Short mmCIF file of C-alpha atoms in Angstrom, two decimals:
data_model
loop_
_atom_site.label_atom_id
_atom_site.label_comp_id
_atom_site.label_asym_id
_atom_site.label_seq_id
_atom_site.Cartn_x
_atom_site.Cartn_y
_atom_site.Cartn_z
CA UNK A 1164 120.87 111.45 108.49
CA UNK A 1165 120.05 115.14 107.82
CA UNK A 1166 118.52 114.17 104.48
CA UNK A 1167 116.53 111.40 106.12
CA UNK A 1168 115.15 113.78 108.79
CA UNK A 1169 114.09 116.24 106.12
CA UNK A 1170 112.26 113.46 104.27
CA UNK A 1171 110.50 112.37 107.46
CA UNK A 1172 109.42 115.95 108.27
CA UNK A 1173 108.07 116.45 104.77
CA UNK A 1174 106.22 113.14 104.90
CA UNK A 1175 104.80 114.02 108.31
CA UNK A 1176 103.35 117.22 106.88
CA UNK A 1177 101.99 115.43 103.83
CA UNK A 1178 100.41 112.66 105.90
CA UNK A 1179 98.98 115.26 108.29
CA UNK A 1180 97.21 117.17 105.53
CA UNK A 1181 96.15 113.96 103.79
CA UNK A 1182 94.92 112.59 107.09
CA UNK A 1183 92.60 115.52 107.68
CA UNK A 1184 91.19 115.23 104.18
CA UNK A 1185 90.77 111.47 104.33
CA UNK A 1186 89.17 111.64 107.77
CA UNK A 1187 86.64 114.17 106.56
CA UNK A 1188 85.98 112.22 103.38
CA UNK A 1189 85.75 108.95 105.24
CA UNK A 1190 83.29 110.38 107.74
CA UNK A 1191 81.17 111.65 104.88
CA UNK A 1192 81.10 108.13 103.43
CA UNK A 1193 80.24 106.56 106.76
CA UNK A 1194 83.65 105.26 107.79
CA UNK A 1195 84.37 104.92 111.50
CA UNK A 1196 87.55 105.56 113.46
CA UNK A 1197 87.96 101.80 113.67
CA UNK A 1198 88.07 101.62 109.88
CA UNK A 1199 90.59 104.44 109.60
CA UNK A 1200 92.88 102.88 112.22
CA UNK A 1201 93.80 99.99 109.93
CA UNK A 1202 95.82 102.44 107.82
CA UNK A 1203 98.40 102.68 110.59
CA UNK A 1204 99.94 99.40 109.48
CA UNK A 1205 100.59 100.63 105.95
CA UNK A 1206 102.00 103.99 107.04
CA UNK A 1207 104.27 102.29 109.56
CA UNK A 1208 105.63 100.08 106.77
CA UNK A 1209 106.36 103.16 104.63
CA UNK A 1210 108.38 104.79 107.41
CA UNK A 1211 110.30 101.56 108.05
CA UNK A 1212 111.24 101.26 104.39
CA UNK A 1213 112.38 104.88 104.24
CA UNK A 1214 114.49 104.31 107.34
CA UNK A 1215 116.10 101.28 105.72
CA UNK A 1216 116.66 103.13 102.42
CA UNK A 1217 118.55 105.83 104.27
CA UNK A 1218 120.65 103.30 106.14
CA UNK A 1219 121.79 101.68 102.90
CA UNK A 1220 124.08 104.64 102.39
CA UNK A 1221 126.24 103.79 105.42
CA UNK A 1222 127.85 100.72 106.87
CA UNK A 1223 126.27 98.88 109.78
CA UNK A 1224 126.91 100.66 113.07
CA UNK A 1225 129.24 99.24 115.71
CA UNK A 1226 126.17 98.33 117.76
CA UNK A 1227 124.65 96.49 114.79
CA UNK A 1228 127.90 94.60 114.25
CA UNK A 1229 128.00 93.58 117.92
CA UNK A 1230 124.43 92.30 117.69
CA UNK A 1231 125.29 90.34 114.56
CA UNK A 1232 128.32 88.77 116.23
CA UNK A 1233 126.15 87.74 119.19
CA UNK A 1234 123.60 86.23 116.82
CA UNK A 1235 126.24 84.26 114.96
CA UNK A 1236 127.83 83.04 118.16
CA UNK A 1237 124.43 81.79 119.33
CA UNK A 1238 123.85 80.18 115.93
CA UNK A 1239 127.23 78.46 116.11
CA UNK A 1240 126.39 77.05 119.52
CA UNK A 1241 123.07 75.71 118.22
CA UNK A 1242 124.80 74.17 115.20
CA UNK A 1243 126.74 71.84 117.48
CA UNK A 1244 123.52 70.05 118.44
CA UNK A 1245 121.87 70.20 115.01
CA UNK A 1246 120.50 66.96 113.62
CA UNK A 1247 120.20 65.80 110.04
CA UNK A 1248 123.01 67.94 108.60
CA UNK A 1249 124.41 66.35 105.44
CA UNK A 1250 126.66 69.19 104.26
CA UNK A 1251 127.77 72.62 105.41
CA UNK A 1252 130.14 74.47 103.09
CA UNK A 1253 131.06 77.95 101.91
CA UNK A 1254 133.31 79.38 99.22
CA UNK A 1255 133.82 82.76 97.58
CA UNK A 1256 130.52 82.59 95.68
CA UNK A 1257 127.99 80.76 97.87
CA UNK A 1258 127.12 79.29 101.25
CA UNK A 1259 125.32 75.93 101.10
CA UNK A 1260 123.76 73.85 103.84
CA UNK A 1261 121.96 70.53 103.31
CA UNK A 1262 119.66 68.59 105.64
CA UNK A 1263 117.93 65.23 105.61
CA UNK A 1264 114.32 65.77 104.56
CA UNK A 1265 113.07 63.80 107.56
CA UNK A 1266 114.81 66.29 109.87
CA UNK A 1267 112.74 69.27 108.65
CA UNK A 1268 109.08 69.81 109.57
CA UNK A 1269 108.82 73.63 109.73
CA UNK A 1270 110.31 76.46 107.69
CA UNK A 1271 110.86 79.93 109.15
CA UNK A 1272 112.41 82.78 107.12
CA UNK A 1273 112.99 86.25 108.59
CA UNK A 1274 114.64 88.41 105.94
CA UNK A 1275 115.02 92.05 104.94
CA UNK A 1276 115.95 92.85 101.33
CA UNK A 1277 116.94 89.48 99.91
CA UNK A 1278 115.57 87.59 96.95
CA UNK A 1279 114.05 84.39 98.35
CA UNK A 1280 113.10 81.49 96.07
CA UNK A 1281 111.51 78.25 97.27
CA UNK A 1282 111.80 75.40 94.77
CA UNK A 1283 110.87 71.72 94.67
CA UNK A 1284 113.16 68.98 93.34
CA UNK A 1285 113.34 65.19 93.20
CA UNK A 1286 116.04 64.86 95.87
CA UNK A 1287 115.22 63.47 99.34
CA UNK A 1288 116.91 66.36 101.12
CA UNK A 1289 116.46 70.05 101.86
CA UNK A 1290 119.14 72.41 100.57
CA UNK A 1291 119.65 76.09 101.37
CA UNK A 1292 121.96 78.05 99.06
CA UNK A 1293 122.91 81.68 99.66
CA UNK A 1294 124.74 83.75 97.06
CA UNK A 1295 125.62 87.40 96.58
CA UNK A 1296 127.04 90.01 98.93
CA UNK A 1297 128.03 88.70 102.39
CA UNK A 1298 126.50 85.32 101.57
CA UNK A 1299 128.20 83.78 104.59
CA UNK A 1300 126.42 86.17 106.97
CA UNK A 1301 123.01 84.50 106.69
CA UNK A 1302 122.01 82.48 109.75
CA UNK A 1303 120.86 78.94 108.90
CA UNK A 1304 119.95 76.47 111.63
CA UNK A 1305 117.67 73.53 112.36
CA UNK A 1306 116.17 73.63 115.84
CA UNK A 1307 114.24 70.41 116.55
CA UNK A 1308 112.87 70.23 113.02
CA UNK A 1309 112.38 73.98 112.52
CA UNK A 1310 114.62 75.16 109.69
CA UNK A 1311 115.34 78.83 110.30
CA UNK A 1312 116.93 81.28 107.85
CA UNK A 1313 117.48 84.81 109.14
CA UNK A 1314 119.22 88.03 108.17
CA UNK A 1315 119.64 91.25 110.13
CA UNK A 1316 121.98 93.04 107.73
CA UNK A 1317 121.22 96.06 105.56
CA UNK A 1318 122.32 94.29 102.37
CA UNK A 1319 120.94 94.18 98.86
CA UNK A 1320 121.95 91.93 95.95
CA UNK A 1321 121.76 88.72 97.94
CA UNK A 1322 119.67 85.68 96.99
CA UNK A 1323 118.55 82.61 98.92
CA UNK A 1324 117.34 79.41 97.26
CA UNK A 1325 115.63 76.69 99.29
CA UNK A 1326 115.19 73.32 97.56
CA UNK A 1327 112.57 70.98 99.05
CA UNK A 1328 111.52 67.42 98.10
CA UNK A 1329 108.40 67.33 95.96
CA UNK A 1330 106.54 65.16 98.46
CA UNK A 1331 107.54 67.11 101.59
CA UNK A 1332 104.58 68.29 103.68
CA UNK A 1333 105.39 71.01 106.20
CA UNK A 1334 103.68 71.54 109.51
CA UNK A 1335 104.21 75.29 109.24
CA UNK A 1336 105.76 77.71 106.77
CA UNK A 1337 106.42 81.25 108.01
CA UNK A 1338 107.92 83.81 105.63
CA UNK A 1339 108.68 87.37 106.69
CA UNK A 1340 110.20 89.82 104.22
CA UNK A 1341 110.95 93.53 104.62
CA UNK A 1342 111.48 94.98 101.14
CA UNK A 1343 112.72 91.98 99.16
CA UNK A 1344 111.00 89.40 96.97
CA UNK A 1345 109.58 85.93 97.58
CA UNK A 1346 108.97 83.44 94.78
CA UNK A 1347 107.38 80.01 95.24
CA UNK A 1348 108.43 77.78 92.34
CA UNK A 1349 106.76 74.39 92.73
CA UNK A 1350 103.84 72.73 94.53
CA UNK A 1351 103.93 73.22 98.30
CA UNK A 1352 101.83 71.71 101.07
CA UNK A 1353 101.54 72.71 104.74
CA UNK A 1354 99.15 72.65 107.67
CA UNK A 1355 99.82 76.33 108.31
CA UNK A 1356 101.31 79.13 106.25
CA UNK A 1357 102.00 82.66 107.45
CA UNK A 1358 103.40 85.32 105.12
CA UNK A 1359 104.23 88.94 105.90
CA UNK A 1360 105.64 91.22 103.20
CA UNK A 1361 106.12 94.80 104.35
CA UNK A 1362 107.20 96.62 101.21
CA UNK A 1363 108.19 93.47 99.34
CA UNK A 1364 106.45 91.07 96.98
CA UNK A 1365 105.37 87.44 96.95
CA UNK A 1366 104.15 85.35 94.03
CA UNK A 1367 103.84 81.66 93.14
CA UNK A 1368 103.91 79.71 89.90
CA UNK A 1369 102.29 76.43 91.04
CA UNK A 1370 99.81 75.18 93.62
CA UNK A 1371 99.59 75.76 97.36
CA UNK A 1372 97.72 73.22 99.51
CA UNK A 1373 97.33 74.90 102.90
CA UNK A 1374 94.89 74.18 105.72
CA UNK A 1375 95.25 77.57 107.43
CA UNK A 1376 96.79 80.53 105.58
CA UNK A 1377 97.50 84.07 106.78
CA UNK A 1378 98.79 86.73 104.35
CA UNK A 1379 99.78 90.24 105.46
CA UNK A 1380 100.86 93.04 103.13
CA UNK A 1381 102.01 96.51 104.20
CA UNK A 1382 102.77 98.57 101.09
CA UNK A 1383 103.92 95.62 99.01
CA UNK A 1384 102.23 93.10 96.72
CA UNK A 1385 100.95 89.55 97.11
CA UNK A 1386 99.91 87.66 93.97
CA UNK A 1387 98.88 84.10 94.89
CA UNK A 1388 97.19 81.58 92.58
CA UNK A 1389 96.05 77.94 92.78
CA UNK A 1390 95.49 78.27 96.53
CA UNK A 1391 93.61 75.39 98.16
CA UNK A 1392 92.75 76.50 101.69
CA UNK A 1393 90.21 75.83 104.45
CA UNK A 1394 90.71 78.95 106.57
CA UNK A 1395 92.13 82.11 105.04
CA UNK A 1396 93.08 85.41 106.63
CA UNK A 1397 94.27 88.39 104.63
CA UNK A 1398 95.32 91.86 105.79
CA UNK A 1399 96.38 94.63 103.42
CA UNK A 1400 97.50 98.09 104.55
CA UNK A 1401 98.31 100.23 101.49
CA UNK A 1402 99.46 97.57 99.04
CA UNK A 1403 97.84 95.09 96.66
CA UNK A 1404 96.67 91.55 97.34
CA UNK A 1405 95.33 89.24 94.63
CA UNK A 1406 94.36 85.70 95.62
CA UNK A 1407 92.98 82.99 93.34
CA UNK A 1408 91.49 80.02 95.17
CA UNK A 1409 90.52 76.58 93.94
CA UNK A 1410 86.89 75.56 94.43
CA UNK A 1411 83.83 77.82 94.56
CA UNK A 1412 82.96 81.01 96.41
CA UNK A 1413 79.86 79.38 97.92
CA UNK A 1414 82.05 76.94 99.87
CA UNK A 1415 83.18 79.75 102.19
CA UNK A 1416 81.75 82.05 104.84
CA UNK A 1417 83.09 85.61 104.83
CA UNK A 1418 84.07 88.31 107.28
CA UNK A 1419 85.06 91.42 105.35
CA UNK A 1420 86.34 94.80 106.50
CA UNK A 1421 87.46 97.74 104.38
CA UNK A 1422 88.71 101.20 105.39
CA UNK A 1423 89.35 103.54 102.46
CA UNK A 1424 90.54 100.97 99.95
CA UNK A 1425 88.75 98.47 97.73
CA UNK A 1426 87.86 94.86 98.55
CA UNK A 1427 86.31 92.55 95.98
CA UNK A 1428 85.45 88.85 96.17
CA UNK A 1429 84.55 86.77 93.11
CA UNK A 1430 83.77 89.84 90.94
CA UNK A 1431 80.42 90.07 92.74
CA UNK A 1432 78.73 93.32 93.74
CA UNK A 1433 77.32 91.59 96.81
CA UNK A 1434 80.79 90.94 98.18
CA UNK A 1435 82.49 94.14 97.04
CA UNK A 1436 82.91 96.94 99.58
CA UNK A 1437 84.83 100.21 99.65
CA UNK A 1438 84.19 100.97 103.34
CA UNK A 1439 82.63 99.34 106.38
CA UNK A 1440 82.11 95.74 107.42
CA UNK A 1441 80.22 92.84 105.88
CA UNK A 1442 79.55 89.25 106.93
CA UNK A 1443 78.30 86.60 104.53
CA UNK A 1444 77.17 83.12 105.53
CA UNK A 1445 76.58 80.48 102.86
CA UNK A 1446 74.42 77.46 103.60
CA UNK A 1447 76.50 74.32 104.04
CA UNK A 1448 79.81 76.22 103.90
CA UNK A 1449 82.52 74.84 106.21
CA UNK A 1450 85.43 77.04 105.14
CA UNK A 1451 86.14 80.62 106.20
CA UNK A 1452 87.68 83.75 104.72
CA UNK A 1453 88.50 86.83 106.78
CA UNK A 1454 89.81 89.89 104.93
CA UNK A 1455 90.86 93.32 106.19
CA UNK A 1456 91.72 96.06 103.69
CA UNK A 1457 93.02 99.45 104.81
CA UNK A 1458 93.85 101.83 101.98
CA UNK A 1459 94.98 99.26 99.45
CA UNK A 1460 93.35 96.83 97.06
CA UNK A 1461 92.25 93.26 97.81
CA UNK A 1462 90.82 90.94 95.16
CA UNK A 1463 89.83 87.29 95.63
CA UNK A 1464 88.76 85.04 92.76
CA UNK A 1465 87.80 81.36 92.42
CA UNK A 1466 88.86 78.99 89.66
CA UNK A 1467 85.53 77.12 89.42
CA UNK A 1468 83.20 80.14 89.31
#
């Protein structure tokens, strides 16, 4: 903990000096205090990651273990009333749980440092497979159609694979990752999708058909392609966000905000800003994009332009 406190004190001094310089520079470029305030999200994510890095060196505290036991006891009680469970097994290498596809409408993942992979397959069931260190300590439950996978352990080297039917359409997908990775391998469809990667990464290899999407990046990276969306929100603190949408830029209206980073839409000077706010309304456009960039980099492109 002494080492961690030293790191925090050093960072506090660095951020203090940098803050004075950036505030002066931002004011000279016309930035407001409202613009500068969006950096708080990114800095908060940095401190959280450093806190977690330090805690990797020690075992979970007795208090943490008690909380985990309470969580697992609650999960066990919920499992008694679960519906659609086809299999629930664990061995020395993996923990696997399988549900009927018709029993799953939402997917919620709240993870820390794991490697999460969502795949599609030709089976009419949803399978969750956990492997790696303490694989049997992941909480998996189905609460009235909401499949929830959660971890509150300070553990690395653990992977989670979720296999979904190719024709499954979710009502909502919510993915929250601390400092791990998220990979979407296959075509996915949902009414709503919410993704939050603090210091982690997310990327996809196939299409996403989403009505309402919300992506948040702290100091991590989001690289999303083949995104078909009607309403898009994106917030980037100090990381990088690259989004490639189907369709044309003229099909959307825009609400853009940038602090001290860089925000670019469709490689156009008219929609590129390095500070301030900008609203763009296109005639006949029925879709909307709202982007907020703090100190990072946000880039949006369109396949048909």
